[in-house]
Coordinates of C-alpha atoms in Angstrom, one line a residue:
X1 CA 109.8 79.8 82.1
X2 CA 112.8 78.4 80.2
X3 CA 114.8 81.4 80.5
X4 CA 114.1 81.5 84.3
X5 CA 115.4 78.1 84.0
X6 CA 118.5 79.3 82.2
X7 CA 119.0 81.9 85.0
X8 CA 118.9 78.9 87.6
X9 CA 121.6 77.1 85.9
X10 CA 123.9 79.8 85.8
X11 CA 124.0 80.7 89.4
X12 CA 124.5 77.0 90.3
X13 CA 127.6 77.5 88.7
X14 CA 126.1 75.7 85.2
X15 CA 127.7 77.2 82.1
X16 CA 124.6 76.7 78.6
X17 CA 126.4 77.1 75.5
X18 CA 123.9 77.1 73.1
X19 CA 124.5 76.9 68.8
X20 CA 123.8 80.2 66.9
X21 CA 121.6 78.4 63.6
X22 CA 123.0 77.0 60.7
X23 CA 121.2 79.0 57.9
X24 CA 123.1 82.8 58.2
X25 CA 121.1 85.6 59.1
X26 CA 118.6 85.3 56.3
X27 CA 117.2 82.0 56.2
X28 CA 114.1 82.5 57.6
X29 CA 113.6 86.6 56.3
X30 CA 112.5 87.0 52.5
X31 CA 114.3 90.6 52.1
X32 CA 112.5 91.2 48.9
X33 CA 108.7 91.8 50.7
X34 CA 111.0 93.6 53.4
X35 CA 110.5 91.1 56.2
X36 CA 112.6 91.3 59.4
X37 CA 114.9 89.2 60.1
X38 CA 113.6 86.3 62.5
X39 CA 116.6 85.1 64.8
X40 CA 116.0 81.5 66.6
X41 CA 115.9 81.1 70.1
X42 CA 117.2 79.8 72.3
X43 CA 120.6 81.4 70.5
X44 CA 119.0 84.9 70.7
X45 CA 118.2 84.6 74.5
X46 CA 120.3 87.1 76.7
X47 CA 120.3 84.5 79.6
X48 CA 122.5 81.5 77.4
X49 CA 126.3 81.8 75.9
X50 CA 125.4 81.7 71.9
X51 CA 128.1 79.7 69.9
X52 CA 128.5 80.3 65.7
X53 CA 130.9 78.5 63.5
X54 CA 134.0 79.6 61.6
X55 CA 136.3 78.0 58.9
X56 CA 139.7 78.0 57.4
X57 CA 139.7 79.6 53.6
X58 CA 143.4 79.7 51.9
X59 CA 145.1 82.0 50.6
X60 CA 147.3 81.8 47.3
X61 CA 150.5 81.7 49.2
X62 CA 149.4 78.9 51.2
X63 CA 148.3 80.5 54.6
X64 CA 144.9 80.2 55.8
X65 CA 142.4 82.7 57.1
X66 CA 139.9 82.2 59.8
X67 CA 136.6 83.5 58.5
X68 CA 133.0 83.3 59.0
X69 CA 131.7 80.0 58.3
X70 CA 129.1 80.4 54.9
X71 CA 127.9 78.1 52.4
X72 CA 129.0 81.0 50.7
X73 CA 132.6 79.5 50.4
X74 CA 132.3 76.0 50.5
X75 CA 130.6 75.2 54.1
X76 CA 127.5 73.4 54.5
X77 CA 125.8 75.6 56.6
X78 CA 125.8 79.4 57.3
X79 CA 126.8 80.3 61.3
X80 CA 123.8 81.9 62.1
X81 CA 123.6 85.8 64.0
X82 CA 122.1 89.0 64.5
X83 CA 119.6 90.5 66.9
X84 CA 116.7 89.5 69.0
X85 CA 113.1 90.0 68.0
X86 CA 112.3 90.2 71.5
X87 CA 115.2 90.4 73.8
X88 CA 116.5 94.0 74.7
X89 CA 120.4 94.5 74.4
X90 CA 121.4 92.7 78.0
X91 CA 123.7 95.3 80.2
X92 CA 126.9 92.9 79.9
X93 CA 126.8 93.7 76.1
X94 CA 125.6 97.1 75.8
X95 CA 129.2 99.2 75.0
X96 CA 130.5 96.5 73.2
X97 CA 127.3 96.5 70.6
X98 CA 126.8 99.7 70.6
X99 CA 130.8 100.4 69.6
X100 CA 130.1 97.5 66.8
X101 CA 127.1 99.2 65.4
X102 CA 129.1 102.6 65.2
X103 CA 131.9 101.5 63.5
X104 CA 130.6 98.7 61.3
X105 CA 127.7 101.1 60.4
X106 CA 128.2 101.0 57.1
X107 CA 128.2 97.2 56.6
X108 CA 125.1 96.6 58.7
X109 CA 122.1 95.5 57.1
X110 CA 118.7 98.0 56.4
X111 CA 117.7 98.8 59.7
X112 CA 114.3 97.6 58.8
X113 CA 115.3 94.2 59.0
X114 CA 116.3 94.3 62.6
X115 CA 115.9 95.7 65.9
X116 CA 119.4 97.9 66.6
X117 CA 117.9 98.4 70.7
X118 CA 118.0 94.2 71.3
X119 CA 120.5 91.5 72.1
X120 CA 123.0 90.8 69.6
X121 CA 124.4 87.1 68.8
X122 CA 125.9 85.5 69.1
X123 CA 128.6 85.9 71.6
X124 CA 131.8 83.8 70.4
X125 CA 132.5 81.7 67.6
X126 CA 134.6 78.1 67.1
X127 CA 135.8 76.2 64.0
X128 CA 132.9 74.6 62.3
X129 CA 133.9 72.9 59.1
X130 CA 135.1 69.4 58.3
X131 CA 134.6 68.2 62.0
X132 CA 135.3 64.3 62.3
X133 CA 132.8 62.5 64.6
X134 CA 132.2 58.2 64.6
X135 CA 128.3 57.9 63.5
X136 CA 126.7 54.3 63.6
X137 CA 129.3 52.4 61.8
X138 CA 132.2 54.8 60.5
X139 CA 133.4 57.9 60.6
X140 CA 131.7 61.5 59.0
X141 CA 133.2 64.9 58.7
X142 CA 130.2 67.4 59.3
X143 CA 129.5 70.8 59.4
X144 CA 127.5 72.9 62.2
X145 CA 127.2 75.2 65.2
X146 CA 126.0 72.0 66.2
X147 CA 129.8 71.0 66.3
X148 CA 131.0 74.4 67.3
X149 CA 129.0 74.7 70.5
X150 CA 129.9 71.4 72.2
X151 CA 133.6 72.0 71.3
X152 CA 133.8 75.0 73.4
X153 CA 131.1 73.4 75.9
X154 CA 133.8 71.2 76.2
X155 CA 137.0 73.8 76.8
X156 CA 135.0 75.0 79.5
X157 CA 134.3 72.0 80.9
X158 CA 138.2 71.9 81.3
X159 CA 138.4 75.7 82.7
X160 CA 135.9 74.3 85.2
X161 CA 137.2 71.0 86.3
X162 CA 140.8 73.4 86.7
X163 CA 138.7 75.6 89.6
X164 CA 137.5 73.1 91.5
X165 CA 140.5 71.0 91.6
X166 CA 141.8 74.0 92.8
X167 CA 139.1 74.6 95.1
X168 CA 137.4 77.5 93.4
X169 CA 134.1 77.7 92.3
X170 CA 132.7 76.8 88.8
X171 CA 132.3 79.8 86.0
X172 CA 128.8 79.5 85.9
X173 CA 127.1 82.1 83.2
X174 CA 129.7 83.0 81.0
X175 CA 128.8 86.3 79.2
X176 CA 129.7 88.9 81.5
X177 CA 132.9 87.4 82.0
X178 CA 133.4 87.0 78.2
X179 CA 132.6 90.9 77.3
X180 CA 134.5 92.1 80.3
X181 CA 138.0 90.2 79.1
X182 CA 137.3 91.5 75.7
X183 CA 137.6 95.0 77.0
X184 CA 140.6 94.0 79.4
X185 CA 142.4 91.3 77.4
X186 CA 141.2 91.4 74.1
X187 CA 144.4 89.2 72.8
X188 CA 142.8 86.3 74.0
X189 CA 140.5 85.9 71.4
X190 CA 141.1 85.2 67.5
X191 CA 139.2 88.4 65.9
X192 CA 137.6 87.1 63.0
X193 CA 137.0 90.3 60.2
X194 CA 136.5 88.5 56.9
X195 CA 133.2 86.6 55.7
X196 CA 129.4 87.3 56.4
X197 CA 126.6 85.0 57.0
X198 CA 124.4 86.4 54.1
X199 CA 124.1 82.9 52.5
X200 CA 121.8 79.9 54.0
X201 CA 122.2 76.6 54.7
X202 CA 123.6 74.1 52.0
X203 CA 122.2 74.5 48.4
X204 CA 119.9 77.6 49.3
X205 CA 120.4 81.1 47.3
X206 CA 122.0 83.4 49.4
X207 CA 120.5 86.5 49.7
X208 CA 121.5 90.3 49.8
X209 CA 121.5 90.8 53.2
X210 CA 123.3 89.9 56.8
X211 CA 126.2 91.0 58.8
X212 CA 129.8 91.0 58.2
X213 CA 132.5 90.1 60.4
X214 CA 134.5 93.6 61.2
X215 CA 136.9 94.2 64.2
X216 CA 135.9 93.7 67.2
X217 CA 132.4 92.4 68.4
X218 CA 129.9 91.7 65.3
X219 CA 126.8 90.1 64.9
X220 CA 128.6 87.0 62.3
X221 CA 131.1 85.6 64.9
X222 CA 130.8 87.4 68.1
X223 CA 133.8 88.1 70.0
X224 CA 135.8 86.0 68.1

C-alpha cells in the first residue's frame, strides 16, 4: 500500500528522496553464521529516490577526496547500500547494475549474502559529515543520510521551483531521469571510487563484508 502511495506521488509531480541507513551494509547481517544481508526499506524500494552519505578524507598534500562515508574513517555512521530482499532490479536501473556488477565483480561481496537479480541502492549520494544544524538551544554538527537526503531534497526543490516559474511541469520521480543522464551526461555527477560501507554505525566492529565504491554506479554511493 505504501509503495502504491509512493507511485501516486510521483506522478503528481512529487519527488520522495528517501535516506539509505546509517549502519553500512552489514549492520543488521552477522556474516560469520552466513546470514544475508537485510537492507531497510523504504531505502531499498524501487518506487523512492534512495540518498547515502559521503565525506571529505585528506590527503598528505593537503587535497581532499570525496569518499564513502564509514565510521571506518572517522564518520559516525556508515552510508547504508546494497540490494533488496524483495524488490526485483526496477527497468530504469537494469544496464547500469548489471554494468556495475560485471566490472566491480571482483570487489562484490559473497553472493550468498545478497540477491544480484533485485534493486540496488541506493541511487545518489551527498556530503554527510560534520553537517551544522541549530537543535533546542545551540548549534550541533551531526552525521547522517539523515542530513544527506534533505540536502538534496532540497536542490531539487530548487530544480522544481525553476520549472514552474518557467511554466514547466514539476520532476516528479526522479530515478529514470537520474540513470538516463548518467548514461548521456555522466559529467554531471562527482564519481565517488574510494571507501566502502563495510563498517556500522558509530562504535560497532566493522565487519568483513559490503560493497566498495568503484567507477560508475555501485551499491556504496550510487551514481555519485
Amino acid at each position: 500500500a505504501t509503495d502504491m502511495m509512493f507511485v501516486k506521488l510521483g506522478l503528481q509531480g512529487i519527488s520522495v528522496l528517501v535516506s539509505s541507513g546509517d549502519g553500512g551494509a552489514c549492520d543488521t547481517a552477522s556474516q560469520s553464521s552466513g546470514t544475508q544481508f537485510s537492507p531497510g526499506w523504504p531505502a531499498s524500494s524501487p518506487y523512492i529516490t534512495s540518498v547515502g552519505a559521503t565525506q571529505l578524507f585528506p590527503g598528505h598534500d593537503g587535497s581532499f577526496t570525496e569518499i564513502v562515508c564509514s565510521s571506518g574513517v572517522g564518520a559516525r555512521i556508515t552510508s547504508g547500500g546494497g540490494f533488496s530482499t524483495f524488490y526485483r532490479t526496477p527497468s530504469y536501473q537494469a544496464d547500469t547494475v548489471a554494468t556495475y556488477l560485471s566490472s566491480c565483480a571482483s570487489s562484490l561481496p559473497d553472493s550468498s549474502l545478497f540477491n544480484r537479480s533485485n534493486r540496488a541502492f541506493p541511487d545518489i549520494s551527498a556530503f554527510g559529515t560534520n553537517i551544522g544544524i541549530y537543535y533546542k538551544s545551540g548549534p550541533w554538527n551531526v552525521d547522517g543520510t539523515s542530513a544527506s537526503a534533505p540536502m538534496v531534497s532540497g536542490l531539487f526543490s530548487l530544480i522544481n521551483d525553476a520549472l514552474l516559474n518557467k511554466g514547466g511541469k514539476p520532476l516528479g520521480f526522479l530515478n529514470p531521469l537520474l540513470y538516463q543522464l548518467k548514461t548521456s551526461n555522466p559529467e554531471i555527477f562527482n564519481d565517488v571510487t574510494s571507501g566502502s560501507n563495510k563498517c556500522r554505525t558509530g562504535g560497532k566492529a566493522c565487519c568483513g563484508s559490503g560493497y566498495d565504491a568503484c567507477a560508475g554506479y555501485d551499491a556504496a554511493t550510487g551514481l555519485g
